[in-house]
Backbone as numpy.savetxt, mean C-alpha at the origin, in Angstrom:
# Nx Ny Nz CAx CAy CAz Cx Cy Cz
-13.69 2.93 16.22 -12.77 3.22 15.42 -11.18 3.56 15.99
-11.43 3.96 17.35 -10.16 4.31 18.05 -9.51 3.03 18.45
-10.14 2.01 18.22 -9.50 0.76 18.68 -8.28 0.31 17.56
-8.52 0.97 16.39 -7.53 0.56 15.19 -5.90 1.10 15.45
-5.05 0.26 14.92 -3.70 0.71 15.10 -3.43 2.22 14.31
-3.95 1.97 13.10 -4.06 3.11 12.29 -5.39 3.66 12.11
-5.45 4.92 12.02 -6.85 5.26 11.90 -7.05 6.83 11.16
-7.85 7.21 10.41 -8.12 8.58 9.90 -9.56 9.05 10.37
-9.50 10.04 11.04 -10.80 10.61 11.58 -11.12 12.05 10.57
-12.40 11.89 10.03 -12.70 13.11 9.10 -11.51 13.58 8.28
-10.92 12.72 7.81 -9.73 13.22 6.98 -9.83 13.75 5.52
-9.44 15.02 5.11 -9.71 15.46 3.70 -8.56 15.64 3.01
-8.46 15.11 1.70 -7.21 15.39 0.95 -7.37 16.00 -0.53
-6.51 16.72 -1.01 -6.61 17.45 -2.07 -5.62 18.20 -2.61
-5.60 19.08 -3.61 -4.47 19.86 -3.94 -4.79 21.38 -4.01
-3.97 22.12 -3.63 -3.89 23.50 -3.61 -5.29 23.94 -2.91
-5.55 23.33 -2.05 -6.64 23.84 -0.89 -8.18 23.28 -1.46
-8.13 22.51 -2.52 -9.29 21.99 -3.26 -9.43 20.65 -2.98
-10.49 20.23 -2.13 -10.65 18.66 -1.68 -11.01 17.94 -2.95
-10.30 16.74 -2.91 -10.83 15.63 -3.76 -11.49 14.46 -2.89
-11.22 14.37 -1.76 -11.89 13.44 -0.65 -11.93 14.26 0.59
-13.16 14.01 1.16 -13.50 14.81 2.44 -14.13 13.89 3.29
-13.68 13.85 4.64 -14.29 13.17 5.79 -14.26 11.67 5.87
-12.92 11.35 5.51 -12.66 9.90 5.32 -12.23 9.53 6.89
-13.14 8.42 7.30 -13.05 7.78 8.54 -12.80 6.46 8.55
-11.56 5.83 8.44 -11.39 4.43 8.32 -10.12 3.93 9.17
-9.92 2.64 9.33 -8.70 2.31 10.16 -8.23 0.88 9.75
-7.26 0.56 10.19 -6.64 -0.81 10.06 -5.58 -1.26 11.27
-5.77 -2.42 11.39 -5.05 -3.14 12.59 -3.49 -3.44 12.16
-2.82 -3.86 13.29 -1.37 -4.18 12.94 -1.45 -5.72 12.18
-0.64 -5.86 11.12 -0.82 -7.19 10.37 -1.88 -7.18 9.56
-2.62 -6.07 9.26 -3.71 -6.10 8.20 -3.44 -5.42 6.94
-4.10 -5.91 6.10 -3.79 -4.96 4.70 -5.28 -4.46 4.29
-5.15 -3.16 4.07 -6.24 -2.26 3.76 -5.87 -1.66 2.18
-6.88 -2.24 1.38 -6.80 -1.77 0.04 -7.65 -0.86 -0.35
-7.33 0.23 -1.30 -8.29 1.09 -1.91 -8.48 0.72 -3.33
-9.64 0.73 -3.58 -10.15 0.51 -5.10 -11.05 1.64 -5.57
-11.09 1.73 -6.87 -12.18 2.61 -7.35 -11.70 3.08 -8.78
-12.41 3.89 -9.42 -11.99 4.33 -10.76 -10.79 5.14 -10.90
-10.08 5.14 -11.94 -9.05 6.26 -12.15 -9.41 7.77 -11.91
-8.79 8.51 -10.94 -9.02 10.04 -10.73 -10.04 10.35 -9.76
-10.27 9.03 -8.89 -11.31 9.34 -7.74 -10.64 9.79 -6.64
-9.15 9.68 -6.74 -8.43 10.15 -5.34 -7.77 9.24 -4.64
-7.70 8.14 -5.02 -6.64 7.15 -4.25 -5.29 7.60 -4.05
-4.66 7.85 -5.02 -3.29 8.35 -4.96 -3.33 9.70 -3.99
-4.06 10.41 -4.34 -3.95 11.79 -3.51 -4.26 11.37 -1.94
-5.08 10.49 -1.60 -5.21 10.10 -0.29 -4.04 9.51 0.25
-3.34 8.60 -0.47 -2.11 7.98 -0.09 -0.92 9.18 0.20
-0.81 9.98 -0.51 0.16 11.07 -0.71 -0.05 12.00 0.63
-1.29 12.26 0.87 -1.79 12.93 2.00 -1.42 12.41 3.36
-1.64 10.97 3.41 -1.35 10.33 4.53 0.28 10.28 4.96
1.07 10.24 3.75 2.51 10.18 3.78 3.04 11.57 4.03
2.10 12.67 3.94 2.76 14.02 4.23 3.25 14.58 3.09
3.16 13.96 1.87 3.72 14.43 0.50 2.85 15.61 0.22
1.43 15.62 0.48 0.68 16.46 0.31 0.07 16.98 1.52
-0.08 18.38 1.98 -0.64 18.77 3.05 -2.06 18.36 3.27
-2.64 17.86 4.42 -3.92 17.34 4.43 -4.80 18.62 4.71
-5.99 18.59 4.24 -6.89 19.65 4.11 -7.75 19.84 5.29
-7.87 18.71 6.25 -8.68 18.64 7.34 -8.83 17.32 7.90
-9.12 17.14 9.06 -9.07 15.92 9.75 -7.67 15.55 10.45
-7.73 14.34 11.00 -6.59 13.78 11.65 -6.00 12.49 11.40
-4.91 11.97 11.43 -4.43 10.73 11.24 -3.60 10.10 12.68
-4.01 9.11 12.83 -3.21 8.52 14.19 -2.46 7.20 13.80
-1.49 7.13 14.53 -0.69 5.74 14.73 -0.90 5.26 16.02
-1.59 4.43 16.56 -1.96 4.09 17.68 -2.71 5.31 18.28
-2.13 5.95 19.19 -3.01 7.02 19.73 -2.03 8.43 19.56
-1.01 8.19 18.58 -0.22 9.48 18.33 -0.58 9.99 17.04
-0.82 11.22 17.09 -1.22 12.01 15.82 0.08 12.23 14.80
-0.16 11.99 13.56 1.04 11.89 12.56 1.59 13.32 12.52
0.60 14.26 12.66 0.94 15.71 12.50 2.11 16.13 13.46
2.18 15.37 14.71 3.15 15.88 15.84 4.49 15.00 15.66
4.47 14.23 14.66 5.85 13.57 14.49 6.90 14.33 13.30
8.15 14.54 13.81 9.17 14.88 12.90 9.16 14.19 11.48
10.06 14.72 10.62 10.13 13.97 9.41 10.91 12.54 9.73
12.02 12.67 10.65 12.73 11.54 10.85 11.86 10.44 11.54
11.11 11.04 12.44 10.22 10.06 13.41 9.18 9.34 12.40
8.67 10.14 11.41 7.62 9.61 10.73 8.30 8.63 9.63
9.51 8.65 9.13 10.15 7.91 8.40 10.57 6.44 9.23
10.77 6.59 10.36 11.06 5.50 11.14 9.74 4.61 11.38
8.62 5.25 11.36 7.30 4.50 11.57 6.58 4.15 10.17
6.73 4.85 9.12 6.12 4.61 7.97 6.94 4.58 6.66
6.61 3.86 5.94 7.43 3.67 4.54 6.44 3.71 3.47
6.96 4.24 2.33 6.18 4.53 1.18 6.78 3.79 -0.20
6.10 3.15 -0.96 6.50 2.66 -2.05 5.48 3.07 -3.03
5.65 4.25 -3.88 4.95 4.85 -4.79 5.27 4.47 -6.24
4.41 4.87 -7.20 4.81 4.62 -8.51 5.82 5.64 -9.08
6.25 6.53 -8.38 7.32 7.59 -9.12 8.45 6.58 -9.33
9.14 6.82 -10.66 10.15 5.99 -10.96 11.36 6.50 -10.18
12.27 5.65 -9.81 13.58 5.84 -9.14 14.73 5.97 -10.10
15.23 7.17 -10.05 16.49 7.17 -11.18 17.75 7.15 -10.43
18.58 6.29 -10.71 19.85 6.11 -10.27 20.84 6.01 -11.37
22.07 6.26 -10.88 23.23 6.15 -11.94 24.19 5.16 -11.44
24.37 3.93 -12.10 25.26 2.93 -11.79 25.31 2.56 -10.31
23.95 2.55 -9.57 23.65 2.19 -8.36 23.46 0.80 -8.08
24.01 -0.01 -7.31 24.06 -1.37 -7.14 22.51 -1.49 -6.26
21.84 -2.89 -6.46 20.53 -2.67 -5.81 20.82 -2.99 -4.29
21.80 -3.33 -3.87 22.10 -3.40 -2.44 22.27 -2.01 -1.79
22.91 -1.02 -2.55 22.95 0.37 -2.07 21.45 1.09 -2.09
20.65 0.63 -3.08 19.15 1.26 -3.08 18.42 0.86 -2.06
18.70 -0.52 -1.38 17.98 -1.10 -0.26 18.54 -0.38 0.93
19.84 -0.19 0.94 20.59 0.40 2.21 19.92 1.85 2.35
19.61 2.72 1.38 19.21 3.74 1.45 17.95 4.00 2.29
17.23 2.99 2.72 16.15 2.79 3.57 16.53 2.97 5.15
17.92 2.89 5.36 18.43 3.15 6.66 18.70 4.50 6.94
18.45 5.40 6.08 19.15 6.98 6.32 18.37 7.58 7.43
16.91 7.24 7.71 16.19 7.90 9.06 16.99 7.36 10.25
17.84 6.42 10.10 18.52 5.93 11.65 20.04 6.54 11.58
20.65 6.91 10.55 21.81 7.44 10.44 22.21 8.94 10.89
23.54 9.10 11.25 23.88 10.26 11.52 23.94 11.29 10.19
24.45 12.50 10.62 24.32 13.55 9.48 25.26 13.15 8.24
26.19 12.22 8.38 27.02 11.74 7.31 26.51 10.59 6.63
25.45 9.81 7.16 24.74 8.89 6.49 25.57 7.64 6.41
26.45 7.27 7.48 27.09 6.08 7.49 26.52 5.10 8.16
26.50 3.83 7.65 25.93 2.65 8.11 26.74 1.74 8.96
26.19 1.41 10.13 26.72 0.69 11.16 26.76 -0.84 10.65
27.39 -1.81 11.48 27.20 -3.11 11.35 25.98 -3.77 11.56
25.38 -3.04 12.34 23.77 -3.40 12.68 22.91 -2.93 11.49
23.17 -1.84 11.02 22.40 -1.41 9.83 22.63 -2.36 8.42
23.83 -2.84 8.40 23.93 -3.71 7.19 23.31 -4.93 7.54
23.22 -5.48 8.92 22.31 -6.61 9.12 20.95 -6.52 8.66
20.49 -5.37 8.96 19.09 -5.09 8.82 18.89 -4.96 7.16
19.88 -4.42 6.40 19.71 -4.56 4.90 19.76 -5.81 4.43
20.45 -6.56 4.95 20.66 -8.29 4.46 19.32 -8.82 4.82
18.82 -8.59 6.11 17.53 -9.47 6.46 16.43 -8.86 5.62
16.47 -7.59 5.18 15.30 -7.10 4.09 15.43 -7.60 2.98
16.71 -7.73 2.45 17.00 -8.34 1.06 16.34 -9.83 0.93
16.71 -10.57 2.10 16.34 -11.92 2.19 14.90 -12.10 2.27
14.04 -11.14 2.89 12.72 -11.31 3.00 12.06 -11.04 1.88
12.56 -10.24 0.88 12.03 -9.90 -0.28 12.77 -10.66 -1.39
13.58 -11.47 -1.14 14.20 -12.36 -2.24 14.92 -11.64 -3.31
15.57 -10.73 -2.82 16.57 -9.90 -3.81 17.92 -10.14 -3.47
18.30 -10.91 -2.58 19.73 -11.01 -2.10 20.68 -11.25 -3.27
20.23 -12.09 -4.47 21.11 -12.32 -5.40 21.14 -11.17 -6.50
20.59 -10.19 -6.10 20.77 -8.91 -6.90 21.60 -7.88 -6.31
22.00 -8.23 -5.24 22.80 -6.89 -4.51 23.86 -6.26 -5.37
24.45 -7.04 -6.33 25.53 -6.42 -7.10 25.09 -5.88 -8.31
23.83 -6.11 -8.77 23.24 -5.84 -9.99 22.92 -4.09 -10.04
23.16 -3.67 -11.38 22.80 -2.36 -11.66 21.22 -2.22 -11.47
20.77 -1.40 -10.55 19.19 -1.30 -10.36 18.57 -1.00 -11.69
19.11 -0.18 -12.62 18.56 0.31 -13.69 18.66 -0.92 -14.79
19.30 -2.00 -14.48 19.17 -3.08 -15.58 18.49 -4.43 -15.02
17.62 -4.19 -14.08 16.99 -5.29 -13.78 15.46 -5.32 -14.16
14.76 -6.43 -14.19 13.15 -6.24 -14.60 12.30 -5.45 -13.59
11.25 -4.86 -14.05 10.39 -4.20 -13.20 9.81 -5.03 -12.06
9.72 -6.10 -12.10 9.17 -7.11 -11.05 10.13 -7.07 -9.91
11.56 -7.27 -10.29 12.66 -7.01 -9.48 12.93 -5.85 -8.86
12.58 -4.74 -9.61 12.65 -3.30 -9.11 11.82 -3.34 -7.93
10.41 -3.72 -8.05 9.46 -3.55 -7.15 9.97 -4.17 -5.85
10.33 -5.27 -5.89 10.84 -6.09 -4.73 12.07 -5.49 -4.05
12.90 -4.82 -4.80 13.92 -3.90 -4.39 13.63 -2.76 -3.52
12.28 -2.01 -4.13 12.08 -0.90 -3.43 11.22 -1.38 -2.15
10.71 -2.60 -2.32 9.88 -3.10 -0.82 10.88 -3.42 0.13
12.10 -3.96 -0.29 13.27 -4.21 0.69 13.76 -2.85 1.15
13.92 -1.83 0.41 14.27 -0.61 0.85 13.39 0.01 2.01
11.98 -0.08 1.73 10.90 0.21 2.70 11.07 -0.51 3.91
11.36 -1.86 3.90 11.47 -2.55 5.01 12.65 -2.21 5.97
13.87 -1.52 5.28 14.94 -1.35 6.00 14.63 -0.22 6.96
13.65 0.50 6.73 13.11 1.55 7.67 12.48 0.97 8.81
12.35 -0.41 8.96 11.65 -0.99 10.09 10.36 -0.48 10.43
9.54 -0.15 9.54 8.33 0.63 9.52 7.20 -0.16 10.28
6.24 0.52 11.04 5.08 -0.27 11.40 4.03 -0.29 10.41
3.99 0.54 9.61 2.88 0.58 8.34 3.76 1.11 7.20
3.10 0.50 5.97 3.84 0.83 4.65 2.75 1.18 3.69
2.82 2.39 2.79 2.03 2.65 1.78 2.43 2.31 0.58
1.54 1.94 -0.31 1.86 1.35 -1.72 0.83 1.91 -2.68
1.20 2.63 -3.69 0.39 3.16 -4.84 0.37 2.34 -6.02
-0.42 1.61 -6.08 -0.47 0.57 -7.58 0.76 -0.19 -7.61
1.35 -0.94 -6.57 2.39 -1.69 -6.74 2.85 -2.64 -7.72
1.63 -3.08 -8.19 1.61 -4.09 -9.36 1.63 -3.75 -10.74
1.60 -2.24 -10.76 1.45 -1.68 -12.17 2.74 -2.16 -12.97
2.50 -2.51 -14.33 3.48 -2.84 -15.29 4.12 -4.11 -14.85
3.64 -4.81 -14.07 4.11 -6.39 -13.79 3.27 -7.31 -14.49
3.91 -8.40 -15.05 3.18 -9.51 -15.54 2.67 -10.18 -14.32
1.69 -11.08 -14.72 0.96 -11.71 -13.74 1.83 -12.67 -12.73
3.00 -13.29 -13.36 3.78 -13.75 -12.28 4.43 -13.03 -11.16
4.74 -11.87 -11.63 5.40 -10.91 -10.70 4.34 -10.27 -9.74
3.02 -10.11 -10.31 2.14 -9.45 -9.37 1.86 -10.45 -8.19
1.67 -11.66 -8.71 1.49 -12.86 -7.71 2.52 -12.98 -6.46
3.68 -12.96 -7.19 4.91 -13.05 -6.37 5.10 -11.87 -5.31
4.94 -10.61 -6.01 4.83 -9.49 -4.87 3.77 -9.44 -3.83
2.74 -9.77 -4.61 1.43 -9.51 -3.18 1.47 -10.73 -2.27
2.12 -12.01 -2.51 2.21 -12.93 -1.80 3.49 -12.62 -0.82
4.58 -11.91 -1.20 5.31 -11.53 -0.25 5.05 -10.59 0.70
4.21 -9.51 0.18 3.60 -8.45 1.07 2.65 -9.20 1.99
1.74 -10.05 1.69 1.00 -10.62 2.69 1.74 -11.47 3.74
2.68 -12.08 3.38 3.50 -12.99 4.32 4.14 -11.82 5.30
4.54 -10.79 4.87 5.37 -9.75 5.62 4.38 -9.22 6.64
3.05 -8.92 6.17 2.13 -8.26 7.27 1.71 -9.29 8.23
1.69 -10.54 7.85 1.35 -11.58 8.97 2.50 -11.77 9.93
3.66 -12.05 9.23 4.80 -12.43 9.97 5.45 -11.33 10.86
5.58 -10.23 10.16 6.06 -8.99 10.93 5.05 -7.96 11.48
3.76 -8.41 11.37 2.66 -7.56 11.89 2.84 -6.04 11.41
3.06 -6.08 10.06 3.19 -4.97 9.14 1.57 -4.46 8.73
1.35 -3.30 9.16 0.13 -2.60 8.55 0.39 -2.19 7.24
-0.43 -2.56 6.28 -0.42 -2.24 4.93 -1.54 -1.39 4.30
-1.21 -0.32 3.62 -2.35 0.52 2.94 -1.91 0.68 1.39
-2.69 0.04 0.56 -2.34 0.17 -0.86 -3.52 0.27 -1.72
-3.13 0.82 -2.83 -4.15 0.84 -4.06 -4.03 -0.17 -5.06
-4.93 -0.84 -5.54 -4.96 -1.77 -6.53 -6.06 -1.53 -7.59
-5.57 -1.94 -8.85 -6.71 -2.01 -9.85 -7.32 -3.27 -10.01
-6.43 -4.35 -9.80 -6.93 -5.80 -9.96 -7.79 -6.11 -8.96
-9.01 -6.10 -9.10 -10.00 -6.46 -8.03 -9.96 -7.81 -7.53
-9.74 -8.81 -8.40 -9.61 -10.19 -8.11 -8.45 -10.26 -6.84
-7.31 -9.71 -7.42 -6.25 -9.79 -6.33 -6.63 -9.04 -5.12
-7.25 -7.86 -5.33 -7.44 -7.19 -3.85 -8.52 -7.87 -3.09
-9.34 -8.78 -3.74 -10.24 -9.61 -2.90 -9.49 -10.57 -2.21
-8.55 -11.32 -2.90 -7.92 -12.43 -2.22 -6.94 -12.02 -1.25
-6.36 -10.64 -1.28 -5.02 -10.34 -0.33 -5.66 -9.57 0.68
-6.69 -8.87 0.68 -7.06 -7.80 1.66 -7.85 -8.10 2.83
-7.63 -7.54 3.81 -8.37 -7.70 5.14 -9.52 -6.77 5.06
-9.38 -5.58 4.65 -10.45 -4.57 4.58 -10.02 -3.93 3.31
-11.27 -3.38 2.57 -11.22 -2.67 1.36 -11.97 -1.25 1.62
-11.54 -0.25 1.08 -12.02 1.19 0.99 -12.52 1.28 -0.49
-13.73 1.41 -0.69 -14.02 1.93 -2.11 -14.44 3.41 -2.11
-13.53 3.94 -3.06 -13.60 5.38 -3.54 -14.21 5.45 -4.94
-15.29 6.24 -4.95 -16.10 6.49 -6.06 -15.92 8.09 -6.74
-16.43 8.40 -7.71 -16.42 9.71 -8.02 -16.86 10.80 -6.96
-17.86 10.37 -6.22 -18.37 11.45 -5.15 -17.60 11.16 -3.95
-16.62 10.22 -3.93 -15.75 10.13 -2.57 -15.92 8.82 -1.96
-15.53 8.74 -0.82 -15.63 7.21 -0.06 -17.08 6.73 -0.10
-17.27 5.47 -0.46 -18.57 4.79 -0.73 -18.72 3.67 0.21
-17.85 2.81 0.25 -17.95 1.69 1.30 -16.55 1.33 1.96
-16.61 0.71 3.00 -15.48 0.38 3.86 -15.84 -0.82 4.58
-15.23 -2.09 4.48 -15.28 -3.29 5.13 -14.35 -4.13 4.53
-14.82 -5.61 5.06 -14.34 -6.68 4.60 -14.59 -7.08 3.15
-13.84 -7.83 2.15 -14.26 -8.04 1.09 -15.49 -8.62 0.77
-16.00 -9.50 1.69 -17.32 -10.15 1.60 -18.38 -9.03 1.86
-18.01 -7.92 2.64 -19.00 -6.96 2.82 -19.08 -6.05 1.52
-17.92 -5.80 0.81 -17.82 -4.70 -0.22 -18.27 -5.36 -1.56
-17.78 -6.53 -1.82 -17.73 -6.96 -3.19 -19.04 -7.63 -3.59
-20.08 -6.99 -3.87 -21.43 -7.32 -4.36 -21.46 -7.03 -5.66
-22.17 -7.90 -6.54 -22.35 -7.65 -8.01 -22.76 -6.27 -8.63
-23.83 -5.81 -8.04 -24.45 -4.55 -8.42 -23.77 -3.44 -8.16
-22.94 -3.46 -6.95 -22.26 -2.38 -6.35 -21.20 -2.20 -7.25
-20.24 -3.15 -7.41 -19.23 -2.99 -8.12 -19.26 -2.54 -9.50
-20.39 -2.94 -10.26 -20.60 -2.43 -11.41 -20.63 -1.06 -11.44
-21.61 -0.49 -10.42 -21.92 0.91 -10.23 -20.74 1.82 -9.87
-19.81 1.12 -9.12 -18.48 1.75 -8.71 -17.68 2.26 -10.00
-17.80 1.48 -10.80 -16.82 1.58 -12.08 -17.52 2.15 -13.28
-18.89 2.39 -12.97 -19.67 2.75 -13.95 -19.82 1.83 -15.22
-20.17 0.56 -15.01 -20.14 -0.52 -15.92 -21.53 -1.06 -15.96
-22.08 -1.44 -17.06 -23.42 -2.09 -17.29 -23.26 -3.50 -16.69
-24.10 -3.78 -15.71 -23.83 -5.22 -14.78 -23.94 -6.47 -16.06
-24.58 -6.16 -17.08 -24.84 -7.26 -18.17 -23.43 -7.49 -18.84
-22.63 -6.57 -18.80 -21.15 -6.54 -19.43 -20.16 -7.37 -18.29
-20.70 -7.58 -17.21 -19.74 -8.31 -16.37 -19.95 -9.91 -16.48
-20.82 -10.46 -17.41 -21.09 -11.78 -17.57 -19.86 -12.34 -18.09
-19.45 -13.55 -17.73 -18.40 -14.24 -18.30 -17.14 -13.62 -18.22
-16.78 -12.58 -17.20 -15.50 -12.05 -16.98 -15.03 -12.49 -15.73
-13.81 -12.31 -15.43 -13.05 -12.48 -14.28 -13.73 -12.09 -13.11
-14.15 -10.63 -13.22 -14.81 -9.91 -12.04 -15.93 -10.68 -11.79
-16.91 -10.96 -12.78 -18.14 -11.54 -12.55 -17.75 -12.82 -11.60
-16.89 -13.68 -12.08 -16.47 -14.97 -11.27 -15.92 -14.40 -9.90
-15.30 -13.56 -9.72 -14.69 -13.22 -8.39 -15.98 -12.86 -7.46
-17.00 -11.99 -7.96 -18.15 -11.47 -7.10 -18.82 -12.99 -6.87
-19.16 -13.70 -8.01 -19.85 -15.01 -7.71 -19.44 -15.78 -6.60
-18.02 -15.86 -6.56 -17.43 -16.85 -5.56 -17.60 -16.21 -4.22
-17.52 -14.94 -3.93 -17.68 -14.18 -2.94 -19.19 -14.38 -2.32
-20.25 -14.36 -3.16 -21.44 -14.47 -2.83 -21.72 -15.83 -2.49
-21.15 -16.83 -3.00 -21.40 -18.29 -2.71 -20.63 -18.52 -1.44
-19.50 -18.02 -1.12 -18.72 -18.17 0.44 -19.78 -17.42 1.38
-20.62 -16.31 1.04 -21.41 -15.88 2.03 -22.54 -16.78 2.18
-23.04 -17.41 1.19 -24.20 -18.50 1.34 -23.85 -19.68 2.27
-22.53 -20.14 1.93 -22.13 -21.16 2.58 -21.97 -21.07 4.04
-21.49 -19.64 4.36 -21.12 -19.31 5.71 -22.50 -18.87 6.56
-23.74 -18.94 5.93 -24.67 -18.43 6.48 -25.19 -19.33 7.40
């Protein structure tokens, strides 16, 4: 486990001193995507918020390489880790370019003035997420899919080594889901960006993830590659579904394909 770029060791997360998840020990390498799956209320968002220090951890440790996150200042953490959570961003007549540029604030002085180099990074981040044509548009007047890409561009402006996303495809139609996740996968590989996110769409999680963490009602249940995690009987149990009800569904097909791939590779 110590070989992972990002790792949690016996990490516990919860609210007001009451743990929701305990003893989480997982890791992810540079350029890999770790996806959290499980039923609503199991603790996926709580875990992400605790990693990001939006909630105080209740135990254990988190490391980036061999440096413990608890030892980083807020500015140092923002320079290494970015978050794109489901909380709505409220702006008043704010162009998308300014929303993206706000990701540079961990690097600016006390007055928040951006240098020419900062603006170059803003431009590159917008190009990488295909939002350059939105630069002058009011953020409040673009589609949900466009907003998600703008927020991803803002996160990239921080030049992070790791990015956390909580249900980034919520409220998006299938086209925008696929576009967003394809962009995220490309950035992970090309920029060696480590990604930790939660997803409800199991078929998409299977396609995009290098590793998957399954969180059930009783806590962490499985951690491994999609091939190791996605088994027919297990997924039904994780979500409390009668296996017979999976017949002729997309989830059934997803699991069937994985099992066929296992057989072919045996």
